[in-house]
Short mmCIF file of C-alpha atoms and ligand atoms in Angstrom, two decimals:
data_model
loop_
_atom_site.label_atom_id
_atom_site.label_comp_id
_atom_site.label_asym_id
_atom_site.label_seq_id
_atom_site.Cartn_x
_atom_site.Cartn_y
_atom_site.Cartn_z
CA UNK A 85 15.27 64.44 74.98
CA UNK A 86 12.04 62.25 75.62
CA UNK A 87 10.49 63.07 79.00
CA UNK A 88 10.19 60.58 81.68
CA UNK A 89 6.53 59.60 82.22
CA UNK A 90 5.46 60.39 85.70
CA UNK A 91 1.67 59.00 86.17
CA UNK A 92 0.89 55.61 86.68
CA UNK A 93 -2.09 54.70 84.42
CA UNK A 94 -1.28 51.01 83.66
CA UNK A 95 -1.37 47.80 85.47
CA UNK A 96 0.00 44.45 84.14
CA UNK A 97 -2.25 41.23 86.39
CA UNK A 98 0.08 38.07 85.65
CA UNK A 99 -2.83 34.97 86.60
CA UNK A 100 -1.29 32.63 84.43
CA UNK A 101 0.71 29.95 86.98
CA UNK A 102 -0.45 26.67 86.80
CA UNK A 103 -1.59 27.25 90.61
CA UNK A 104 -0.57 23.14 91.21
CA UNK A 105 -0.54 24.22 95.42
CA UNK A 106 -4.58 23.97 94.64
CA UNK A 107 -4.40 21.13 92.57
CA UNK A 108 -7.24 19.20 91.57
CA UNK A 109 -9.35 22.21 91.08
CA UNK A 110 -6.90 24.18 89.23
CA UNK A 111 -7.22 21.62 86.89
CA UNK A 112 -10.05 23.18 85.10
CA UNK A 113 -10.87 26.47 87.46
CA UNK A 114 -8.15 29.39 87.34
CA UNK A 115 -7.01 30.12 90.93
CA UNK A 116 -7.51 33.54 90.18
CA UNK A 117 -11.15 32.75 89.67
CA UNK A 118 -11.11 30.80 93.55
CA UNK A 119 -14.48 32.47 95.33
CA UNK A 120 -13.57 35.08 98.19
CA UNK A 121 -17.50 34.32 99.11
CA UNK A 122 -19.34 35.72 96.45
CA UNK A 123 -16.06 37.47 94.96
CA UNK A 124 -13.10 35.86 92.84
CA UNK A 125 -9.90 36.49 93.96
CA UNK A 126 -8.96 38.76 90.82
CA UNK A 127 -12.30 41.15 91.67
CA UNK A 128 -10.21 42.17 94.35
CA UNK A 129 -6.78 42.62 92.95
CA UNK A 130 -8.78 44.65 89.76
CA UNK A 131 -10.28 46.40 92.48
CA UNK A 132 -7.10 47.37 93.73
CA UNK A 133 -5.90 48.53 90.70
CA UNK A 134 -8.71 50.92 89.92
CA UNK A 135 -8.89 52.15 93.43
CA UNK A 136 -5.46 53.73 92.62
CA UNK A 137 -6.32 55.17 89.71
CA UNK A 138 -5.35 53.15 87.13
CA UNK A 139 -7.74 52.98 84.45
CA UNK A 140 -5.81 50.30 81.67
CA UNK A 141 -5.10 47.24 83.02
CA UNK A 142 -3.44 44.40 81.35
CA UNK A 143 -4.43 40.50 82.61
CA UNK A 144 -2.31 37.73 81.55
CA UNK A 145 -4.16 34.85 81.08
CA UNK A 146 -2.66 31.63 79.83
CA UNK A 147 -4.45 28.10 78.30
CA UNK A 148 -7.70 26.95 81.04
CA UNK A 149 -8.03 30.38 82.00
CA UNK A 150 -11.22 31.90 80.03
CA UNK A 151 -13.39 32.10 82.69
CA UNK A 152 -11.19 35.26 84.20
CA UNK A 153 -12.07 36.65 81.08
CA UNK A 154 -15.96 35.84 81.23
CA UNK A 155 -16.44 37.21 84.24
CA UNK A 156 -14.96 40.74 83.46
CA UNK A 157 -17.34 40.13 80.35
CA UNK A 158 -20.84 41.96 80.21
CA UNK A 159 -23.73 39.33 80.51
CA UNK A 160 -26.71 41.10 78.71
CA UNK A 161 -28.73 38.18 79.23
CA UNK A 162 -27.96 37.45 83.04
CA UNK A 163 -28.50 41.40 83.23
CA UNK A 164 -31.95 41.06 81.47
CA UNK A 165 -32.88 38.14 83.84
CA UNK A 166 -32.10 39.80 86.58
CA UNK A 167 -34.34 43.01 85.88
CA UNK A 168 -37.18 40.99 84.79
CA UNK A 169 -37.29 39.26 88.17
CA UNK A 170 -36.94 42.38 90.09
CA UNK A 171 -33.61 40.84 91.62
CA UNK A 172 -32.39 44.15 92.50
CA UNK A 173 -29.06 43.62 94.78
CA UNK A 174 -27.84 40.68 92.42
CA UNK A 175 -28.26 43.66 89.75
CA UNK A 176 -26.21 45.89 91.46
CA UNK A 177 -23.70 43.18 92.05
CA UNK A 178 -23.40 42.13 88.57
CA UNK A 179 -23.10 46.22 87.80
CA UNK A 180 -20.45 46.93 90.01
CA UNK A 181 -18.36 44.78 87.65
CA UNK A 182 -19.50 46.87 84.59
CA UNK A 183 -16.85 49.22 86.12
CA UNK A 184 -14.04 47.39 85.43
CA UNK A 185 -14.87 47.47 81.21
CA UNK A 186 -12.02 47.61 79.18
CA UNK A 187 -9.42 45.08 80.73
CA UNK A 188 -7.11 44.17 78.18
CA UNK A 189 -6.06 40.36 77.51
CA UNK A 190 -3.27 38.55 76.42
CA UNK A 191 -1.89 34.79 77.03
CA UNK A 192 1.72 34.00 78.24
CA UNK A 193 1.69 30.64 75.85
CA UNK A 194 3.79 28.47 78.53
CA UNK A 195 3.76 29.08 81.90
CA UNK A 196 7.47 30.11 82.14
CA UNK A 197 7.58 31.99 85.15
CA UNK A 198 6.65 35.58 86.88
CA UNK A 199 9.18 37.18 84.51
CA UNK A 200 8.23 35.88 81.94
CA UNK A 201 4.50 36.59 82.56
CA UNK A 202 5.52 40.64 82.98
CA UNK A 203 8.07 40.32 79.99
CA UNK A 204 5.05 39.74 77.80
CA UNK A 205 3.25 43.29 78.66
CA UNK A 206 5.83 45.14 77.24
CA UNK A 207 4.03 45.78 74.31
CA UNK A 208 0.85 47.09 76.04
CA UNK A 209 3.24 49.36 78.38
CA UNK A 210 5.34 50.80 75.59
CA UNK A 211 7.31 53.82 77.55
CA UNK A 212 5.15 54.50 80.36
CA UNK A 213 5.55 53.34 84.13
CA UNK A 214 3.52 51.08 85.13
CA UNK A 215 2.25 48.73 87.93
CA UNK A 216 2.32 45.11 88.74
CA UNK A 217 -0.11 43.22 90.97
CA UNK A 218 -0.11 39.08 91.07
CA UNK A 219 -3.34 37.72 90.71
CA UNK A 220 -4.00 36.01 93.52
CA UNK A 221 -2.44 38.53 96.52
CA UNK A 222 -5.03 40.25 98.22
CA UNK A 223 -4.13 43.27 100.03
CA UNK A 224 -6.57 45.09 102.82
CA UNK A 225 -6.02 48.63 103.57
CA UNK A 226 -7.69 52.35 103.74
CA UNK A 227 -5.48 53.31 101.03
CA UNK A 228 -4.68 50.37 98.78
CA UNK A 229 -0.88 49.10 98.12
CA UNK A 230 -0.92 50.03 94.60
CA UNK A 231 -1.83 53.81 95.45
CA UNK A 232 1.11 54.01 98.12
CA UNK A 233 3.66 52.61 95.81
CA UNK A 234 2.93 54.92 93.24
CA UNK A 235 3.00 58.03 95.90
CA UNK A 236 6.62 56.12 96.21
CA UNK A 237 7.49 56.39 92.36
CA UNK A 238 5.65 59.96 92.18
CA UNK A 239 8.09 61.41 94.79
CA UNK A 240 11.47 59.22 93.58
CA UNK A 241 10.93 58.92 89.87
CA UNK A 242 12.42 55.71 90.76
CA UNK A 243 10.89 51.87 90.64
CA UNK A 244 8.97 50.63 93.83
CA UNK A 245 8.56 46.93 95.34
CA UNK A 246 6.38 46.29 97.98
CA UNK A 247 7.89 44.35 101.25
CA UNK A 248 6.68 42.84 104.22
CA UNK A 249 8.01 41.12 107.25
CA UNK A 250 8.40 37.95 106.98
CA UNK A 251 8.59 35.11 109.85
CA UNK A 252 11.81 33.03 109.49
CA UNK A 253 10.04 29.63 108.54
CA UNK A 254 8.57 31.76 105.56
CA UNK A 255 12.03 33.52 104.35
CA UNK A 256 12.50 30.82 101.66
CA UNK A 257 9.10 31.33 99.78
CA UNK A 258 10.06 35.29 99.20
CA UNK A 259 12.49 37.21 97.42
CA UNK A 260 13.95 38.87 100.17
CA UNK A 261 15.59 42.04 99.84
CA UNK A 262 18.24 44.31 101.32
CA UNK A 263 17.62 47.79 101.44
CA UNK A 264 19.33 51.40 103.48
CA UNK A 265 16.38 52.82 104.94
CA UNK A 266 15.74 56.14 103.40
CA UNK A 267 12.68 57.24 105.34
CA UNK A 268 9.49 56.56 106.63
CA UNK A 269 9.05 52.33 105.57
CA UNK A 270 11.15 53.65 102.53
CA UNK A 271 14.39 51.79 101.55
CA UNK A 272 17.05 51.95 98.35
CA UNK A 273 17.26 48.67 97.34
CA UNK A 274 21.12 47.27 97.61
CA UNK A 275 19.94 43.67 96.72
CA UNK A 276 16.97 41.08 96.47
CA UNK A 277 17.20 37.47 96.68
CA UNK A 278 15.25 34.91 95.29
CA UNK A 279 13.90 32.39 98.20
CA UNK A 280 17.30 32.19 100.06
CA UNK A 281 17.37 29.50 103.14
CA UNK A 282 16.57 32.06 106.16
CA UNK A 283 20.57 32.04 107.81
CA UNK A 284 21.59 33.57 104.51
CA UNK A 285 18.88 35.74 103.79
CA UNK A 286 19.78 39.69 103.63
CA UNK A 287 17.12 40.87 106.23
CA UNK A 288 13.52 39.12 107.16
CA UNK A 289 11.71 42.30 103.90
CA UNK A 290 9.93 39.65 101.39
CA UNK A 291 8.47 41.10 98.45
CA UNK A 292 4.85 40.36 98.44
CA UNK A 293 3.14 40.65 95.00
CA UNK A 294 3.02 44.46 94.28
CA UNK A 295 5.49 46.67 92.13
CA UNK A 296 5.69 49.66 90.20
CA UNK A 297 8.35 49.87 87.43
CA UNK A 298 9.70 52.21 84.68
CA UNK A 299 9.83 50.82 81.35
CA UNK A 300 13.93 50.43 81.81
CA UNK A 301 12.67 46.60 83.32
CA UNK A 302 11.56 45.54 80.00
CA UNK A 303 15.25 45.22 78.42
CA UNK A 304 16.51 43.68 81.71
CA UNK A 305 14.59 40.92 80.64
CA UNK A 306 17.20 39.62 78.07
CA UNK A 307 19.96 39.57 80.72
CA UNK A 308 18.65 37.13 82.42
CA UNK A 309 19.74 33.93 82.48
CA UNK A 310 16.39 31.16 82.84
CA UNK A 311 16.48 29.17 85.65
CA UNK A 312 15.20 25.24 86.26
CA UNK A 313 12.19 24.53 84.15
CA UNK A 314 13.41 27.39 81.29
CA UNK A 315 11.51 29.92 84.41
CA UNK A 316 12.28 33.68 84.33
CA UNK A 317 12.39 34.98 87.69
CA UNK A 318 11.20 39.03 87.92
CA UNK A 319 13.81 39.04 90.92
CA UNK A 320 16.63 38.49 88.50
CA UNK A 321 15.45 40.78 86.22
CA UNK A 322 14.72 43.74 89.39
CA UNK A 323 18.76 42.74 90.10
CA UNK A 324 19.50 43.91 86.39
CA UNK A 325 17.43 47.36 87.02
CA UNK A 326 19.43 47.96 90.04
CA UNK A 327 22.58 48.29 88.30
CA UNK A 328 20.78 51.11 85.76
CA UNK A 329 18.78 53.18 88.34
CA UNK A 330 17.79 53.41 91.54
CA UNK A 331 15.15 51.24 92.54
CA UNK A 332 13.11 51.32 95.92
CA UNK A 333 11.42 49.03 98.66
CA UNK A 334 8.43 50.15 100.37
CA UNK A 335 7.32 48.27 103.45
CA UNK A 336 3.61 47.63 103.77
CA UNK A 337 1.79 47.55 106.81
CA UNK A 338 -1.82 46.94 106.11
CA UNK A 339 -2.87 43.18 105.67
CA UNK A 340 -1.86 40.77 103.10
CA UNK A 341 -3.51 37.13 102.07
CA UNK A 342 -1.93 34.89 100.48
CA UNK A 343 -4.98 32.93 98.54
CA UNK A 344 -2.63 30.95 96.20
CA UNK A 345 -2.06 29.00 99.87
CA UNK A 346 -4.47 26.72 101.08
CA UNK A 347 -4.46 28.35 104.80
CA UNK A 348 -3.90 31.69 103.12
CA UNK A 349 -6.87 31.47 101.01
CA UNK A 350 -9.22 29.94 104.13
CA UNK A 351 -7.71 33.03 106.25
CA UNK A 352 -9.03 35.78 103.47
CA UNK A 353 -12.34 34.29 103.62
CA UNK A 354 -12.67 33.95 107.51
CA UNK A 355 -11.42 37.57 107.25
CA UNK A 356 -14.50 38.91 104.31
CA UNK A 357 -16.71 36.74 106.27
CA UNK A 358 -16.40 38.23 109.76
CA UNK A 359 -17.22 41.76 108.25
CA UNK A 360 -20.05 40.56 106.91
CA UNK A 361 -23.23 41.63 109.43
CA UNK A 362 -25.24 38.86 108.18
CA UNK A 363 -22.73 36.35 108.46
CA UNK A 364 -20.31 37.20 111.54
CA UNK A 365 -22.57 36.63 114.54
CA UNK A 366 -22.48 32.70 113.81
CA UNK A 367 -19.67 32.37 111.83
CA UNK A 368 -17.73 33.69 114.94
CA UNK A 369 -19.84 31.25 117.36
CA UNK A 370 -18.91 28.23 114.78
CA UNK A 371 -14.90 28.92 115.08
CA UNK A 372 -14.96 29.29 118.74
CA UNK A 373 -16.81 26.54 119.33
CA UNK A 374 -14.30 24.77 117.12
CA UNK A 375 -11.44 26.01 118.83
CA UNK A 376 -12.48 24.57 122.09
P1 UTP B 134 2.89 31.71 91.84
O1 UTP B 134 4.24 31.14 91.84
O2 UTP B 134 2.20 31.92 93.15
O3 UTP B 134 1.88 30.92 90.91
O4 UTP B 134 2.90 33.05 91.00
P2 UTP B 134 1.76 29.45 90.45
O5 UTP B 134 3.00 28.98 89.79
O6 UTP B 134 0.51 29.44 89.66
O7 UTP B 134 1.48 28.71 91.84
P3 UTP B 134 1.88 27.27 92.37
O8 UTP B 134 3.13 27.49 93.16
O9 UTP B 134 2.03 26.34 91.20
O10 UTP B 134 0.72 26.88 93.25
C1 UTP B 134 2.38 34.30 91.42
C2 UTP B 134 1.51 34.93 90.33
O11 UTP B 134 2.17 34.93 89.08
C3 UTP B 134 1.39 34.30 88.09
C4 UTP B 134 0.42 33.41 88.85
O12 UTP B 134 -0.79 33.23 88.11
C5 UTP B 134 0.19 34.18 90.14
O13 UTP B 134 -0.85 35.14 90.02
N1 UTP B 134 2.27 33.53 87.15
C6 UTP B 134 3.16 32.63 87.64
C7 UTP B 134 2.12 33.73 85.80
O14 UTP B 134 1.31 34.56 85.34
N2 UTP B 134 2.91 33.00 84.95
C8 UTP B 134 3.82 32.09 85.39
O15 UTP B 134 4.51 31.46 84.56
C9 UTP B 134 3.94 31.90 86.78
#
C-alpha cells in the first residue's frame, strides 16, 4: 500500500487571469506584478508560501506575464551596480529576493479559468499534498494562512480551504460554502457554491484564495463539466473531492486584501504604508485631511 504523504512542501501560484478589473494596465503589466509600494503583489504571496515552509513552489504564468518571472530572476548586473555605488539597503532589498531561488514556471496556454490554472500543476505535484495560493490575495497575520491550513491538513489528513466572512453585498463574488463546525474555526465541508445570489447562499463562509489539497483533486478535474467561456471552476472540482474524502473549511481571522480590486488593492497599500515610520506620520495627516 503507498503511504499517504503528510508534509506540505509544494505550492502551486495560479497569476495567469487576464486581470481585465485593472484594465488598461493589465494590458501589458501582470496584476500580479501591481507595486504594494516598493513590493509586487506576488513578493508577498511567495512570501507567504516560504514563511510556511514550503520550499518548491510552482507559478503559473500565462502569455504577457514574463516580468513575474524577471523579477524572481537574479540580476548580476543590477547586483554589481548596486555594490559599486555603495547602495547598501537597495542591496539588501534586491537580496532578500535571492531567497526565493528556485520557483518553478509553467504557462496555462489560455486563460481558462482557476481550475484550469491548478489542473495544469499536476505534473509538478505528482502524489504529494500540496498548497494553493492565488496570486494576487494578500493575507496579513503573525502566523501566515498557508502555515495554519497545513496545521489543518497535518492534524485531519484531510484537504483544507480557507474561509472568511463575507458581507451580504459581497456573497456573489465567493464560493460560499457550507460546513458542520468541527472545532475551533474548523468545519467539514457539506457543500460550496460558486458565487450564489446572497438569499440562496449556504451561510455568509467565502473562500478567499488559500487551499491545501491531496493529490485525489487532480482526477476530479475530468468530472467537471466547463462552464461559460470553456472556464473550469476549482469549486466544481472541490464538489467532486467531497464525494471521495473528507474535505475541510478553516475560517481565517487575520486580514485579507483583495489587490485584484481597485479599492482592495488602494486598501493594501494604505495598510503597508501606515506601518511604514518614514511614511505614516503624513500619510495619516493627508487622509484625514481628506476625509474632512
Ligand atoms: P481572478 O478571477 O481574480 O483573476 O482569479 P482574473 O480573471 O485575472 O481577474 P479579473 O476578474 O479578470 O479582473 C484569481 C487568481 O487566479 C488566477 C489569477 O491570475 C488570479 O491570481 N487565474 C485566473 C489563472 O491563473 N488562470 C485563469 O484562467 C484565471
Amino acid at each position: 500500500m503507498v503511504k499517504k504523504k503528510t508534509r506540505v512542501r509544494k505550492a502551486v501560484i495560479p497569476a495567469a487571469g487576464l486581470g481585465t478589473r485593472f484594465l488598461p494596465v493589465t494590458k501589458s503589466m501582470p496584476k500580479e506584478m501591481l507595486p504594494i509600494i516598493d513590493k509586487p503583489v506576488i513578493h508577498y504571496v511567495v512570501e507567504e508560501a516560504f514563511d510556511s515552509g514550503i520550499d518548491d513552489i510552482l507559478i503559473i504564468t500565462g502569455r504577457g506575464k514574463r516580468a513575474v518571472e524577471d523579477y524572481f530572476d537574479d540580476a548580476p548586473e543590477l547586483r554589481m551596480h548596486l555594490e559599486r555605488h555603495g547602495k547598501n539597503q537597495q542591496l539588501k532589498d534586491l537580496n532578500e529576493i535571492s531567497r526565493f531561488r528556485g520557483i518553478h514556471f509553467t504557462r496555462q496556454t489560455e486563460p481558462k479559468g482557476l481550475g484550469d490554472a491548478v489542473r495544469s500543476a499536476e505534473k509538478h505535484c505528482g502524489d504529494d499534498p500540496f498548497a494553493v495560493l492565488l496570486g494576487d490575495d494578500i493575507m496579513k497575520d503573525g502566523i501566515p494562512c498557508t502555515r495554519r491550513l497545513i496545521d489543518v491538513f497535518e492534524k485531519t489528513g484531510g484537504s483544507v480551504i480557507a474561509v472568511q466572512e463575507v458581507a451580504k453585498k459581497d456573497i456573489s463574488k465567493y464560493g460560499i460554502i457550507k460546513g458542520r463546525e468541527e472545532g475551533d474555526n474548523l468545519f467539514l465541508l457539506e457543500d460550496i457554491v460558486e458565487k450564489p445570489r446572497a438569499e440562496h447562499a449556504p451561510s455568509n463562509l467565502g473562500a478567499i484564495g488559500r487551499y491545501v489539497f491531496t493529490p485525489a483533486l487532480f482526477p476530479c478535474f475530468d468530472l467537471v463539466t466547463p462552464g461559460a467561456g470553456g472556464e473550469i471552476q476549482l469549486t466544481d472540482a472541490i464538489r467532486q473531492l467531497m464525494k471521495k474524502e473528507d474535505v475541510y473549511a478553516y475560517k481565517y481571522t487575520g486580514k485579507r486584501f483583495d489587490t485584484g480590486d481597485k479599492l482592495g488593492y488602494i486598501e493594501t497599500i494604505i495598510e503597508y504604508a501606515m506601518e511604514d515610520e518614514g511614511m505614516k506620520g503624513e500619510l495619516g495627516e493627508y487622509i484625514r485631511k481628506k476625509g474632512m
